[in-house]
């Protein structure tokens, strides 16, 4: 039996949670999310408009508990990066076997990466590209490439490409949720693969073929970007020499330096 810790229960995070949380091998779920359910969330979320004003993490926990009464669920309404929550979040992660990251800003992703490495936990991340044209699903394991390594590789690849394609891997690409016009179908397509990657961490049959850190999944053909939908691209990244995030970072305070260096394109293979 396994314990999962998840940060983020927005539209994508909720779908991943629903799929992973129904697996009989999961017996415990720990959730971290600070936000309130708002009217603009309704179009792409599980919950009815009359739930607006309630905590997203409470809605998520109740949804899962109704379907898995046997599941142990703990929640914290907290910002992942707020130092005042560090102790309880550390305690949650310490008890978990695997982590799920479903936040949409890079600073939080890097903070999560740091926490996962600090506690030696494998984790997964799903990222839907703007417009819902596709997405990334990443699987991180202790000792392997970190989120900083992957982000640097992706940025480097874009920089060496003369095409005018949007830089979806840019660390500053995060946008307010309402301004990314990804459909619920695109969000759920990537969330489903994210859930499969997470369940692969449980091993055995599920893990077969999941030997790359990152998979890029086009959901639509877009001239200059994706030739065709569903021609998934496997990106077997290696650990990046000189990555400030995972090779030289010694404390939480170094996150800022790592983030700035990656933003500036200062890290190269
Ligand atoms: Zn790294």
Coordinates of N, CA and C in Angstrom, one line a residue, residues 34-139:
X34 N -3.9 26.0 -1.6 CA -4.3 27.2 -0.8 C -5.6 27.8 -1.4
X35 N -6.0 27.5 -2.6 CA -7.0 28.3 -3.3 C -8.5 28.0 -2.9
X36 N -9.3 29.0 -3.2 CA -10.7 28.9 -3.1 C -11.3 28.6 -4.5
X37 N -12.4 27.8 -4.6 CA -13.1 27.5 -5.8 C -13.8 28.8 -6.3
X38 N -13.6 29.2 -7.5 CA -14.2 30.5 -8.0 C -15.0 30.2 -9.3
X39 N -15.9 31.2 -9.6 CA -16.7 31.0 -10.8 C -16.0 30.7 -12.1
X40 N -14.8 31.3 -12.3 CA -14.1 31.0 -13.5 C -13.5 29.6 -13.6
X41 N -13.5 28.9 -12.4 CA -13.0 27.5 -12.4 C -14.0 26.5 -12.9
X42 N -15.3 26.9 -12.8 CA -16.4 25.9 -13.0 C -16.3 25.2 -14.4
X43 N -16.0 26.0 -15.4 CA -16.1 25.4 -16.8 C -15.1 24.3 -17.0
X44 N -14.0 24.2 -16.2 CA -13.0 23.1 -16.4 C -12.8 22.3 -15.1
X45 N -13.7 22.4 -14.2 CA -13.5 21.6 -13.0 C -14.7 20.7 -12.7
X46 N -14.6 19.9 -11.6 CA -15.5 18.8 -11.3 C -16.8 19.4 -10.6
X47 N -16.7 20.5 -10.0 CA -17.7 20.9 -9.0 C -18.7 21.9 -9.5
X48 N -19.9 21.9 -9.0 CA -21.0 22.7 -9.4 C -20.8 24.2 -9.0
X49 N -21.4 25.1 -9.7 CA -21.3 26.5 -9.4 C -21.6 26.9 -7.9
X50 N -22.5 26.1 -7.3 CA -22.9 26.5 -6.0 C -21.8 26.1 -4.9
X51 N -20.7 25.5 -5.4 CA -19.6 25.2 -4.5 C -18.6 26.4 -4.5
X52 N -18.8 27.4 -5.3 CA -17.9 28.5 -5.3 C -17.8 29.1 -3.9
X53 N -16.6 29.5 -3.5 CA -16.4 30.1 -2.2 C -15.8 29.0 -1.2
X54 N -15.9 27.8 -1.6 CA -15.4 26.7 -0.7 C -13.9 26.5 -1.1
X55 N -13.2 25.8 -0.2 CA -11.8 25.5 -0.4 C -11.7 24.4 -1.5
X56 N -10.8 24.6 -2.4 CA -10.6 23.6 -3.5 C -10.1 22.3 -2.8
X57 N -9.3 22.4 -1.8 CA -8.7 21.1 -1.2 C -9.8 20.4 -0.5
X58 N -10.7 21.1 0.1 CA -11.9 20.4 0.8 C -12.8 19.7 -0.2
X59 N -13.1 20.4 -1.3 CA -13.9 19.8 -2.3 C -13.3 18.6 -2.9
X60 N -11.9 18.7 -3.1 CA -11.2 17.5 -3.7 C -11.2 16.3 -2.7
X61 N -11.0 16.6 -1.5 CA -10.9 15.5 -0.5 C -12.3 14.9 -0.3
X62 N -13.4 15.7 -0.3 CA -14.7 15.1 -0.2 C -15.1 14.3 -1.4
X63 N -14.7 14.7 -2.6 CA -15.0 14.0 -3.8 C -14.4 12.6 -3.7
X64 N -13.1 12.6 -3.3 CA -12.4 11.3 -3.3 C -12.9 10.4 -2.1
X65 N -13.2 11.0 -1.0 CA -13.6 10.3 0.1 C -14.9 9.6 -0.1
X66 N -15.8 10.2 -0.9 CA -17.1 9.6 -1.2 C -17.0 8.4 -2.0
X67 N -15.9 8.4 -2.9 CA -15.7 7.2 -3.7 C -14.7 6.2 -3.1
X68 N -13.9 6.6 -2.2 CA -13.0 5.7 -1.5 C -13.1 6.0 0.0
X69 N -14.2 5.5 0.6 CA -14.4 5.7 2.1 C -13.3 5.1 2.9
X70 N -12.5 4.2 2.4 CA -11.5 3.5 3.1 C -10.2 4.3 3.1
X71 N -10.1 5.3 2.2 CA -8.9 6.1 2.0 C -8.6 7.0 3.2
X72 N -7.4 7.1 3.7 CA -7.0 8.1 4.6 C -6.6 9.4 3.9
X73 N -7.3 10.5 4.1 CA -7.0 11.7 3.4 C -6.8 12.8 4.4
X74 N -5.6 13.5 4.2 CA -5.3 14.7 5.0 C -5.1 15.8 4.1
X75 N -5.5 17.0 4.6 CA -5.4 18.2 3.7 C -4.7 19.3 4.5
X76 N -4.1 20.2 3.7 CA -3.6 21.5 4.3 C -3.9 22.6 3.3
X77 N -4.6 23.6 3.8 CA -4.9 24.8 3.0 C -3.7 25.7 3.1
X78 N -2.7 25.6 2.3 CA -1.5 26.3 2.4 C -0.8 26.5 1.1
X79 N 0.0 27.6 1.1 CA 0.9 27.9 -0.1 C 2.1 27.1 0.2
X80 N 2.5 26.3 -0.8 CA 3.7 25.4 -0.7 C 4.9 26.2 -0.3
X81 N 5.1 27.4 -0.9 CA 6.3 28.1 -0.7 C 6.3 29.0 0.6
X82 N 5.2 29.1 1.3 CA 5.2 29.9 2.5 C 6.0 29.2 3.6
X83 N 7.0 29.9 4.1 CA 7.9 29.3 5.1 C 7.1 28.9 6.4
X84 N 6.0 29.6 6.7 CA 5.3 29.2 7.9 C 4.6 27.8 7.8
X85 N 4.5 27.3 6.6 CA 4.0 25.9 6.4 C 5.0 24.9 6.3
X86 N 6.3 25.3 6.3 CA 7.4 24.3 5.9 C 7.4 23.1 6.8
X87 N 7.1 23.2 8.1 CA 7.2 22.1 9.0 C 6.2 21.0 8.7
X88 N 4.9 21.5 8.5 CA 3.9 20.5 8.3 C 4.0 19.9 6.9
X89 N 4.4 20.7 5.9 CA 4.6 20.1 4.6 C 5.8 19.1 4.6
X90 N 6.8 19.4 5.3 CA 7.9 18.5 5.4 C 7.4 17.1 6.0
X91 N 6.6 17.3 7.0 CA 6.1 16.1 7.7 C 5.2 15.2 6.8
X92 N 4.4 15.9 5.9 CA 3.6 15.2 4.9 C 4.5 14.5 3.9
X93 N 5.4 15.1 3.4 CA 6.3 14.5 2.4 C 7.1 13.4 2.9
X94 N 7.5 13.5 4.2 CA 8.3 12.5 4.8 C 7.6 11.2 4.9
X95 N 6.2 11.3 5.0 CA 5.4 10.0 5.2 C 5.0 9.5 3.8
X96 N 5.1 10.2 2.8 CA 4.6 9.8 1.5 C 5.6 8.9 0.7
X97 N 5.1 8.0 -0.1 CA 6.0 7.2 -1.0 C 6.2 7.9 -2.3
X98 N 5.2 8.5 -2.9 CA 5.4 9.2 -4.1 C 4.7 10.6 -4.1
X99 N 5.1 11.5 -5.0 CA 4.6 12.8 -5.0 C 4.0 13.2 -6.4
X100 N 3.0 14.0 -6.3 CA 2.3 14.5 -7.6 C 2.4 16.0 -7.5
X101 N 2.9 16.7 -8.6 CA 2.9 18.1 -8.6 C 1.9 18.6 -9.7
X102 N 1.0 19.4 -9.3 CA 0.0 19.9 -10.2 C -0.2 21.4 -9.9
X103 N 0.9 22.1 -9.9 CA 0.9 23.6 -9.8 C 1.3 24.2 -11.1
X104 N 0.9 25.4 -11.3 CA 1.2 26.0 -12.7 C 2.2 27.1 -12.6
X105 N 3.0 27.3 -11.6 CA 4.1 28.3 -11.6 C 5.4 27.6 -11.3
X106 N 6.4 28.1 -12.0 CA 7.7 27.4 -11.9 C 8.4 27.5 -10.6
X107 N 8.2 28.6 -9.9 CA 8.8 28.7 -8.6 C 8.3 27.6 -7.6
X108 N 7.0 27.4 -7.7 CA 6.4 26.3 -6.8 C 6.9 25.0 -7.3
X109 N 7.1 24.8 -8.6 CA 7.6 23.5 -9.1 C 9.0 23.2 -8.7
X110 N 9.8 24.3 -8.7 CA 11.2 24.1 -8.2 C 11.3 23.9 -6.7
X111 N 10.4 24.5 -6.0 CA 10.3 24.3 -4.5 C 10.0 22.9 -4.3
X112 N 9.0 22.4 -5.0 CA 8.5 21.0 -4.8 C 9.7 20.0 -5.2
X113 N 10.4 20.3 -6.3 CA 11.5 19.5 -6.7 C 12.5 19.4 -5.5
X114 N 12.8 20.6 -4.9 CA 13.8 20.6 -3.8 C 13.3 19.8 -2.7
X115 N 12.0 19.9 -2.3 CA 11.4 19.1 -1.2 C 11.5 17.6 -1.5
X116 N 11.2 17.2 -2.7 CA 11.2 15.8 -3.1 C 12.6 15.2 -3.0
X117 N 13.6 16.0 -3.5 CA 15.0 15.5 -3.5 C 15.5 15.5 -2.0
X118 N 15.1 16.5 -1.2 CA 15.5 16.5 0.2 C 15.0 15.2 0.9
X119 N 13.8 14.8 0.6 CA 13.3 13.6 1.2 C 13.5 12.3 0.4
X120 N 14.1 12.4 -0.7 CA 14.4 11.2 -1.5 C 13.1 10.5 -2.1
X121 N 12.2 11.3 -2.5 CA 10.9 10.7 -3.0 C 10.8 10.9 -4.5
X122 N 10.3 9.9 -5.2 CA 10.0 10.0 -6.7 C 8.7 10.9 -6.8
X123 N 8.6 11.5 -8.0 CA 7.4 12.4 -8.2 C 7.2 12.6 -9.7
X124 N 6.0 13.1 -9.9 CA 5.5 13.3 -11.3 C 5.0 14.7 -11.5
X125 N 5.0 15.2 -12.7 CA 4.5 16.5 -13.0 C 3.9 16.5 -14.4
X126 N 2.7 17.1 -14.5 CA 2.1 17.3 -15.8 C 1.9 18.8 -16.1
X127 N 2.2 19.1 -17.4 CA 2.1 20.5 -17.8 C 1.4 20.6 -19.2
X128 N 0.2 21.3 -19.1 CA -0.5 21.5 -20.4 C 0.0 22.7 -21.1
X129 N 0.2 22.6 -22.4 CA 0.7 23.8 -23.1 C -0.4 24.7 -23.4
X130 N -0.1 26.0 -23.5 CA -1.1 27.0 -23.8 C -1.9 26.7 -25.0
X131 N -3.2 26.8 -24.9 CA -4.1 26.5 -26.0 C -4.5 25.0 -26.0
X132 N -3.9 24.2 -25.1 CA -4.2 22.8 -25.0 C -3.8 22.0 -26.2
X133 N -2.7 22.5 -26.9 CA -2.2 21.8 -28.1 C -1.4 20.6 -27.7
X134 N -1.1 20.4 -26.5 CA -0.3 19.2 -26.0 C 0.1 19.4 -24.6
X135 N 1.1 18.6 -24.2 CA 1.6 18.8 -22.8 C 2.8 17.9 -22.6
X136 N 3.4 18.2 -21.4 CA 4.5 17.4 -20.9 C 4.1 16.6 -19.8
X137 N 4.6 15.3 -19.7 CA 4.5 14.6 -18.5 C 5.9 14.1 -18.1
X138 N 6.3 14.5 -16.9 CA 7.6 14.3 -16.4 C 7.6 13.3 -15.2
X139 N 8.6 12.4 -15.1 CA 8.7 11.5 -14.0 C 10.1 11.7 -13.4

